[in-house]
Tab-separated table of C-alpha atoms in Angstrom:
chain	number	residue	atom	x	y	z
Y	1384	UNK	CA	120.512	89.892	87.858
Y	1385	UNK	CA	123.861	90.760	90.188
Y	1386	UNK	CA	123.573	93.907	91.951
Y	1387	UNK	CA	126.039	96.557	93.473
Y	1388	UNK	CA	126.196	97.398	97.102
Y	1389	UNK	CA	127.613	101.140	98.382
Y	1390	UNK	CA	128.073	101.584	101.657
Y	1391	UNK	CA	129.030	105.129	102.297
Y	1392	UNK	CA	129.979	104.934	106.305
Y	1393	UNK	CA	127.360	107.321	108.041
Y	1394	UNK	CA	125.495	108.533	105.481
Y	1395	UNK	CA	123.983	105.866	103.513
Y	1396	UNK	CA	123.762	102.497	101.735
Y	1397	UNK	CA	123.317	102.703	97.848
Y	1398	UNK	CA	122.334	99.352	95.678
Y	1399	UNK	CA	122.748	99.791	92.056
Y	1400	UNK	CA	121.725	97.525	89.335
Y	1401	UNK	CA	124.010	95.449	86.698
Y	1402	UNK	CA	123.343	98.480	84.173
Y	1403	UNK	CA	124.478	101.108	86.681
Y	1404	UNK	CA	121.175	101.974	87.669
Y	1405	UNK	CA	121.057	102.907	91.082
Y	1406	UNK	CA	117.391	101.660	92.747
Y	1407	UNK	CA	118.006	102.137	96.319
Y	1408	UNK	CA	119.503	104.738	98.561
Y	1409	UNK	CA	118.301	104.396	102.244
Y	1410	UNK	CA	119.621	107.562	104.125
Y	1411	UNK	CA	120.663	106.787	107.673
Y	1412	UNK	CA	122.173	109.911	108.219
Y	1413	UNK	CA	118.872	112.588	108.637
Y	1414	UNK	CA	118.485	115.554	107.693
Y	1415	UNK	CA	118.960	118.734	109.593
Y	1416	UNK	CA	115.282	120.332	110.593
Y	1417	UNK	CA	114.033	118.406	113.588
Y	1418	UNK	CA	110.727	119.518	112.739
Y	1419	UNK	CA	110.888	116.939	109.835
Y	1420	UNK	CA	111.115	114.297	112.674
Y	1421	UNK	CA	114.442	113.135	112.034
Y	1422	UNK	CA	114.984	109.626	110.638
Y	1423	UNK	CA	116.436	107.255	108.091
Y	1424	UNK	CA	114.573	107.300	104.928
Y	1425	UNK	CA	114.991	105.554	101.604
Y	1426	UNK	CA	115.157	108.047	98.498
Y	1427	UNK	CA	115.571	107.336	95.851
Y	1428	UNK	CA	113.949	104.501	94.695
Y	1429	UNK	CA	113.996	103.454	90.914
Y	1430	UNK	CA	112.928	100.867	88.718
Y	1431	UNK	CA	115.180	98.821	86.964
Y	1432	UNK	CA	114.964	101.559	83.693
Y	1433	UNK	CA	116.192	104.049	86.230
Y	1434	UNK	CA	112.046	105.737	87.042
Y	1435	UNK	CA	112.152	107.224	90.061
Y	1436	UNK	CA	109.304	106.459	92.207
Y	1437	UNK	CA	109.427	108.205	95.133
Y	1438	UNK	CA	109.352	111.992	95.869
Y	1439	UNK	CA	111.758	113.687	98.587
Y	1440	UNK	CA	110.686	117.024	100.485
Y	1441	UNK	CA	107.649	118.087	98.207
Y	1442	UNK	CA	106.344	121.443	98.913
Y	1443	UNK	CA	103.451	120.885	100.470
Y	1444	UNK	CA	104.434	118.569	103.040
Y	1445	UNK	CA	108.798	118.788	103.694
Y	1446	UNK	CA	108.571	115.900	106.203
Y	1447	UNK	CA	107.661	113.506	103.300
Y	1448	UNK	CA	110.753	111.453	102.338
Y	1449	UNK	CA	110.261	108.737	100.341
Y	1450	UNK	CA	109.601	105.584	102.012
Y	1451	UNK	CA	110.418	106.036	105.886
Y	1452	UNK	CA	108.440	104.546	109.194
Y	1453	UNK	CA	106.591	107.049	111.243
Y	1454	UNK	CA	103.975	107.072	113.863
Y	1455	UNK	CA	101.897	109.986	113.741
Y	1456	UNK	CA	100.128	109.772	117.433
Y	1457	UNK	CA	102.686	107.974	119.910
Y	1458	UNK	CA	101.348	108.967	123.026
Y	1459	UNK	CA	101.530	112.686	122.763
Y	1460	UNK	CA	104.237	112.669	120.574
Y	1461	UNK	CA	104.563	113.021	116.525
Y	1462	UNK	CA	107.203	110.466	114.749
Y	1463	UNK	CA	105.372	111.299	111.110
Y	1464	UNK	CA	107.094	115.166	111.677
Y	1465	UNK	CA	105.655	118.398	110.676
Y	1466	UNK	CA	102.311	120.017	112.026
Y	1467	UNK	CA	100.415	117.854	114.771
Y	1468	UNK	CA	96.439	117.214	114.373
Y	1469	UNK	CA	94.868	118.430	117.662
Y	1470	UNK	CA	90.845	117.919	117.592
Y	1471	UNK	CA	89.158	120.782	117.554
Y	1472	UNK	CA	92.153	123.053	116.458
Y	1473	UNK	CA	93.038	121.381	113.232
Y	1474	UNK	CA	97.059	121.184	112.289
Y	1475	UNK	CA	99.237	123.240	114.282
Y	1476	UNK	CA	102.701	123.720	114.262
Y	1477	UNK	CA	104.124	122.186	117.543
Y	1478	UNK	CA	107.540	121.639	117.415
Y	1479	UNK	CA	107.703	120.018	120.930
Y	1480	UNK	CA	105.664	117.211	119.959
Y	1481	UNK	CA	107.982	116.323	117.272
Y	1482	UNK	CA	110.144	112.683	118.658
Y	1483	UNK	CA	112.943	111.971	116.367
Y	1484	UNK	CA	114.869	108.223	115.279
Y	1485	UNK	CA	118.507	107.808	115.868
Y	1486	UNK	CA	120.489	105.040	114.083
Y	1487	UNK	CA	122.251	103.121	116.640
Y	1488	UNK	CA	124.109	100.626	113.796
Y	1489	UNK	CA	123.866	97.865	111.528
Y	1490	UNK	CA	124.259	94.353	113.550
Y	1491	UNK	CA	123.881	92.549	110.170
Y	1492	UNK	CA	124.986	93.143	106.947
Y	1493	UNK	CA	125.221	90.611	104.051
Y	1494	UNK	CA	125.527	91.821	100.274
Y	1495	UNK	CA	125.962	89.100	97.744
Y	1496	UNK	CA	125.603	89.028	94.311
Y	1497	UNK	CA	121.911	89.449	94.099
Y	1498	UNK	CA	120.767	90.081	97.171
Y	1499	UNK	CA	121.578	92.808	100.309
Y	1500	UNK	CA	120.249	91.910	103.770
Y	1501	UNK	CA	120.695	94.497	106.250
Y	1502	UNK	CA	119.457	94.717	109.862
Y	1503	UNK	CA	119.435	98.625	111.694
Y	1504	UNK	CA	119.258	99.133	115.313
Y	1505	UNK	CA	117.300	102.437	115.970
Y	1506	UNK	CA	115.934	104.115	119.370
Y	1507	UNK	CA	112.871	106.365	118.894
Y	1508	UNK	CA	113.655	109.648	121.045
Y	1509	UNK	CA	111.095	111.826	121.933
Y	1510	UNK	CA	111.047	115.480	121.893
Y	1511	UNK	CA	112.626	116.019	125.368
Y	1512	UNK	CA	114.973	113.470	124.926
Y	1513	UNK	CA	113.832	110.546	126.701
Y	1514	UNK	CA	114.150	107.582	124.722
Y	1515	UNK	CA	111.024	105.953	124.148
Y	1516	UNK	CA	111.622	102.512	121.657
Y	1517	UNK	CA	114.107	99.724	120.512
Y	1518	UNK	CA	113.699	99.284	116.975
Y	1519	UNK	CA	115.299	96.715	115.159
Y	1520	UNK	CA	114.340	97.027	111.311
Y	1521	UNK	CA	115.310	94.751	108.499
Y	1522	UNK	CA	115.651	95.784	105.026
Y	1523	UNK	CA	116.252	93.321	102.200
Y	1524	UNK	CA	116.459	94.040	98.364
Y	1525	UNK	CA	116.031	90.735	96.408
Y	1526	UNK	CA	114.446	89.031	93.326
Y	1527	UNK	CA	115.630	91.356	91.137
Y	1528	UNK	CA	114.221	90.359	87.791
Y	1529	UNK	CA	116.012	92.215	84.453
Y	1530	UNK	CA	113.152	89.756	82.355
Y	1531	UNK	CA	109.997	90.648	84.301
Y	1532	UNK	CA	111.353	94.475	84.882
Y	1533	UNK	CA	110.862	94.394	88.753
Y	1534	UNK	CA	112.290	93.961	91.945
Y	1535	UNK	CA	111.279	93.284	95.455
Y	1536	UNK	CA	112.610	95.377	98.897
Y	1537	UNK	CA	111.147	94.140	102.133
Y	1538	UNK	CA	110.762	95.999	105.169
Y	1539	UNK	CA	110.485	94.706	108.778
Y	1540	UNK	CA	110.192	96.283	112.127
Y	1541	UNK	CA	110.502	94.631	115.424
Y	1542	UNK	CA	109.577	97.991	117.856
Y	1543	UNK	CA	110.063	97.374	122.001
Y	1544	UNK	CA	108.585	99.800	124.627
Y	1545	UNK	CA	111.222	101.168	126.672
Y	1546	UNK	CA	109.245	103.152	128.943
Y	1547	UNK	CA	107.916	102.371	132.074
Y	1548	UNK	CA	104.391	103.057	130.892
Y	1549	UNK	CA	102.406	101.935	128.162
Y	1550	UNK	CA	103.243	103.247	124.630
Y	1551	UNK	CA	99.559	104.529	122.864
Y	1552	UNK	CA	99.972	104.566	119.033
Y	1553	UNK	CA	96.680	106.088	117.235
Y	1554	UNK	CA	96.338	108.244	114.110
Y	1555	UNK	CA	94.770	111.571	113.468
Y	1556	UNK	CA	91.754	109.587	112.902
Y	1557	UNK	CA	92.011	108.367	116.530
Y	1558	UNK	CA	92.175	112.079	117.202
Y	1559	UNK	CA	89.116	112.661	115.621
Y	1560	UNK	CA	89.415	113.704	111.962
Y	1561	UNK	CA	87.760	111.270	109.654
Y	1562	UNK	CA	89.766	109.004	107.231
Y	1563	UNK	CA	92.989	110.336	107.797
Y	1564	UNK	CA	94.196	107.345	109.655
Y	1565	UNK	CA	97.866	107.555	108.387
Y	1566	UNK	CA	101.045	106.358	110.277
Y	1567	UNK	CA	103.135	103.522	110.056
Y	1568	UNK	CA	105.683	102.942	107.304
Y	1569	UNK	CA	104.709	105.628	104.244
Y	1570	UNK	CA	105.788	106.143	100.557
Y	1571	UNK	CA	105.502	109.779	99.204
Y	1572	UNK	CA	105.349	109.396	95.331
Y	1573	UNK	CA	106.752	111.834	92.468
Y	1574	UNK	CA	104.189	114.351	91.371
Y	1575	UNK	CA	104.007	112.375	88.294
Y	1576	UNK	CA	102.488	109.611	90.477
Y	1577	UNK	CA	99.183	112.570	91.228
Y	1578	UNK	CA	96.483	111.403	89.752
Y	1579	UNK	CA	97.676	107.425	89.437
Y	1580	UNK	CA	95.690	104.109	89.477
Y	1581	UNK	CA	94.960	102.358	92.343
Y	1582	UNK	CA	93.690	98.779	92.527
Y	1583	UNK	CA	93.276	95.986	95.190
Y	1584	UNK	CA	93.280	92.025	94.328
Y	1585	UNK	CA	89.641	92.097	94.229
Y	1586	UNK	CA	88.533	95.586	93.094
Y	1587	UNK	CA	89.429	98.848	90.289
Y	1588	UNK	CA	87.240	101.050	93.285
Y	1589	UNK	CA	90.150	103.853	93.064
Y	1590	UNK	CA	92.438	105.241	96.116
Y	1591	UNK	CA	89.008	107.303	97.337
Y	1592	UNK	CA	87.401	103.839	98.354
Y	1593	UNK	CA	90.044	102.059	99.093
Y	1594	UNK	CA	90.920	104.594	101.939
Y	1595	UNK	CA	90.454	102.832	104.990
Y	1596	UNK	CA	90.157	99.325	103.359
Y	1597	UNK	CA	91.816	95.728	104.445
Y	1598	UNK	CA	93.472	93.393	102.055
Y	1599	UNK	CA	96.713	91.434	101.118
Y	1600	UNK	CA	97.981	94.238	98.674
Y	1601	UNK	CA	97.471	97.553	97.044
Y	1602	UNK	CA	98.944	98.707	93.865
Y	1603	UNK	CA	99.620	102.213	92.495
Y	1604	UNK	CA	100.179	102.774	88.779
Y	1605	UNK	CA	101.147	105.689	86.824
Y	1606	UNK	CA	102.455	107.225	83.319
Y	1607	UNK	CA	105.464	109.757	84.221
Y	1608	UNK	CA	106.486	113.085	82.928
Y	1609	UNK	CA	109.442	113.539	80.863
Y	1610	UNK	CA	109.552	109.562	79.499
Y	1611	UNK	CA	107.024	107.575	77.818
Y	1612	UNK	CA	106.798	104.855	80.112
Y	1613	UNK	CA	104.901	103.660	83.249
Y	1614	UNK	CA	105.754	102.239	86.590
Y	1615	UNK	CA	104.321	100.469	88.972
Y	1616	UNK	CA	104.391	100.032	92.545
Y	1617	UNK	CA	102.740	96.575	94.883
Y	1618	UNK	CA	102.565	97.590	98.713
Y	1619	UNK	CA	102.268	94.342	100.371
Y	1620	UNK	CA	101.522	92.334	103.603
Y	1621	UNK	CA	103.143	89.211	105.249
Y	1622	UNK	CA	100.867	87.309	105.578
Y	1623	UNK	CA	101.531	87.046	109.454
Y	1624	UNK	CA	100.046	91.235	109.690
Y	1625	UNK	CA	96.732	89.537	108.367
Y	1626	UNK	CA	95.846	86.741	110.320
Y	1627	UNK	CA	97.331	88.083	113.661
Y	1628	UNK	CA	99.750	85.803	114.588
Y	1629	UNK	CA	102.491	88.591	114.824
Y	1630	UNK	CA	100.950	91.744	114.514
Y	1631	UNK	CA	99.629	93.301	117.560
Y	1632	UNK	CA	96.999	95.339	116.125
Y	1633	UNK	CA	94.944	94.714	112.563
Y	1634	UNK	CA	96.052	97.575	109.519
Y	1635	UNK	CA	94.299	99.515	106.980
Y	1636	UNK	CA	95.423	101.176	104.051
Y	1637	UNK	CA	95.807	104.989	103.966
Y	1638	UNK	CA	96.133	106.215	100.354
Y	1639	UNK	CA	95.552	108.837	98.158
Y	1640	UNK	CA	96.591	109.472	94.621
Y	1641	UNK	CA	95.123	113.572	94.681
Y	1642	UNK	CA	96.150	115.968	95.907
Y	1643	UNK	CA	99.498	113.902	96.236
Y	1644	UNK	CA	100.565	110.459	96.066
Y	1645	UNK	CA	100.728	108.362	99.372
Y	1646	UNK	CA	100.516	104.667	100.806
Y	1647	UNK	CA	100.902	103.977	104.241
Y	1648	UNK	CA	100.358	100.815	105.653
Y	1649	UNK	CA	98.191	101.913	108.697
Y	1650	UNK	CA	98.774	100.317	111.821
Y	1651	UNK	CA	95.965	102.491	113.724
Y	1652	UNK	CA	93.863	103.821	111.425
Y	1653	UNK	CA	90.423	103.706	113.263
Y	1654	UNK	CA	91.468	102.619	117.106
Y	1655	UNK	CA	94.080	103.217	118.944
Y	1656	UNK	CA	96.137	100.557	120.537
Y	1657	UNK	CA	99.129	100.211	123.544
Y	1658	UNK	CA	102.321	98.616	123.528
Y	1659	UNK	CA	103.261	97.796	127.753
Y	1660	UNK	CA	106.372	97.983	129.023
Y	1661	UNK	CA	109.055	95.865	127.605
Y	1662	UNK	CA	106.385	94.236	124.958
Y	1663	UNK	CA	107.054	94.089	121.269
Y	1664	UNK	CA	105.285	94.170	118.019
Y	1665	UNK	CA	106.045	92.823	115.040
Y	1666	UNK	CA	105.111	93.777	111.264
Y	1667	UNK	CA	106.829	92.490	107.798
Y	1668	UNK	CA	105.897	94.469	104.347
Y	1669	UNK	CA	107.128	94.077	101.079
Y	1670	UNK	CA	107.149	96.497	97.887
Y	1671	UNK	CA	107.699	95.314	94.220
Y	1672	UNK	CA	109.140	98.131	92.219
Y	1673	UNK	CA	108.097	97.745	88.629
Y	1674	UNK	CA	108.685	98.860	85.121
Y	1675	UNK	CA	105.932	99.131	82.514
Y	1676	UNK	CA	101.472	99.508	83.509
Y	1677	UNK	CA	100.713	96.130	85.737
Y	1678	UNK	CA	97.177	95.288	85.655
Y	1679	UNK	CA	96.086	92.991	88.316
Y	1680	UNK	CA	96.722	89.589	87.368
Y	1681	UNK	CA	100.315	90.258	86.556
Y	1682	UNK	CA	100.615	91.587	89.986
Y	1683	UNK	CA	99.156	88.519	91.765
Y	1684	UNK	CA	101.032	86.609	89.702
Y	1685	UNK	CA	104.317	88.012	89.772
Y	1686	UNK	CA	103.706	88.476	93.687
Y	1687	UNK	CA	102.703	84.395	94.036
Y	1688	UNK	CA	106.042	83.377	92.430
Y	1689	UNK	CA	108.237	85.898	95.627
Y	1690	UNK	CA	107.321	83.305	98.711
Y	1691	UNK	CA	108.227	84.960	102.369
């Protein structure tokens, strides 16, 4: 199925679909509040009948915007944006922890008929200006499949420690509140996404259990409002973040389908880790972006035929 590429010059890169449908908008250009730590996002995404499947500034948390990589405990420092976990106090609003992500271009940019591959060079600024990280992030939308009602975007970061010290990345977890481990890159669903289905390859245990888990990938159903008709999302691993011959530290997924909707591929859910001077780390993740209630063979399936 061909596909559309927009490129609106520094403000943001739209994809749209043979029908018109427009899937992907990743926002380079952020918006204004720098308590929302400032950053590219992408919002909206659709599936192929035009769902929308993720959810931009919801009331209860403005700093959620659709699918966007944070860090929510960077030594001292909060790249998730919004109120700051401090043990012992709870969430507090501390604007001068909150570090920000400035796009610094696109080295790479390919859009042919099917497929857009685009690589973004980012530095990760914290609050007093100093400027922390190199990021170089790849985003590719491919495989996009009119027949099976799904399509793929993958997701890369490659993050290098600029500082002359080490960078600490942890979690509110880390911090001390149980099971809230959640940083990393992060979807915020619809509302019509509370409440959803959550499954693993192995197991129907439900968001609640799977909070905190390991495994290849995670997938989030739901019926919307407004349309009869379901959608489905697949959050998944390389398989390189797995078996730790990139990755520098092992994830877990946060996730939650009440009160809200939210995936995050945790990076430091339960221990925190350091990135030294002038090192690197590495992760590659990949969503499929479906049409219609997947149960979990069709997901493994569907995911077995999309090689890395």
């Amino acid at each position: 199925m061909t596909i559309r590429v927009t490129h609106t010059h520094g403000e943001a890169v739209a994809v749209t679909a043979a029908d018109g449908t427009e899937i992907l908008r990743y926002v380079y250009r952020p918006d204004p509040d720098p308590f929302e730590a400032r950053k590219p996002y992408a919002h909206p995404v659709r599936t192929l009948s035009g769902r929308t499947v993720t959810g931009y500034r919801p009331h209860d948390h403005r700093w959620h915007k659709g699918l966007q990589m944070t860090a929510s405990h960077l030594s001292g420092q909060n790249f998730w944006g919004g109120n700051s976990y401090v043990h012992g106090e709870g969430y507090l609003r501390l604007p001068e922890r909150v570090g920000s992500m400035r796009h610094d271009g696109f080295p790479e940019f390919r859009a042919e008929a099917d497929r857009l591959a685009l690589t973004e060079d980012l530095t990760w600024i914290e609050n007093g200006g100093e400027e922390w990280a190199r990021e170089v992030r790849g985003l590719t939308v491919h495989s996009v499949d009119e027949e099976a009602g799904a399509w793929a975007l993958d997701w890369s970061v490659r993050l290098t420690n600029t500082r002359s010290e080490p960078l600490v990345f942890g979690s509110p977890t880390t911090a001390g509140r149980e099971m809230a481990g959640y940083t990393g890159l992060q979807w915020r669903g619809p509302r019509d996404f509370t409440g959803g289905t959550v499954f693993a390859p192995d197991t129907d245990a439900g968001a609640g259990k799977l909070m905190g888990s390991q495994g290849p990938w995670l997938a989030f159903t739901t019926e919307h409002d407004d349309v009869d008709g379901h959608s489905t999302l697949v959050f998944a691993h390389a398989p390189e973040n797995l078996d730790g011959s990139s990755a520098i530290h092992e994830s877990h997924w946060f996730v939650r389908s009440e009160p809200f909707p939210t995936v995050a591929f945790s990076w430091a859910f339960f221990e925190e880790f350091e990135l030294p001077p002038g090192e690197s780390f590495a992760y590659r993740y990949r969503l499929l972006i479906a049409d219609g209630a997947w149960d979990r063979d069709r997901v493994g399936t569907h995911l077995a035929g999309l090689p890395w």
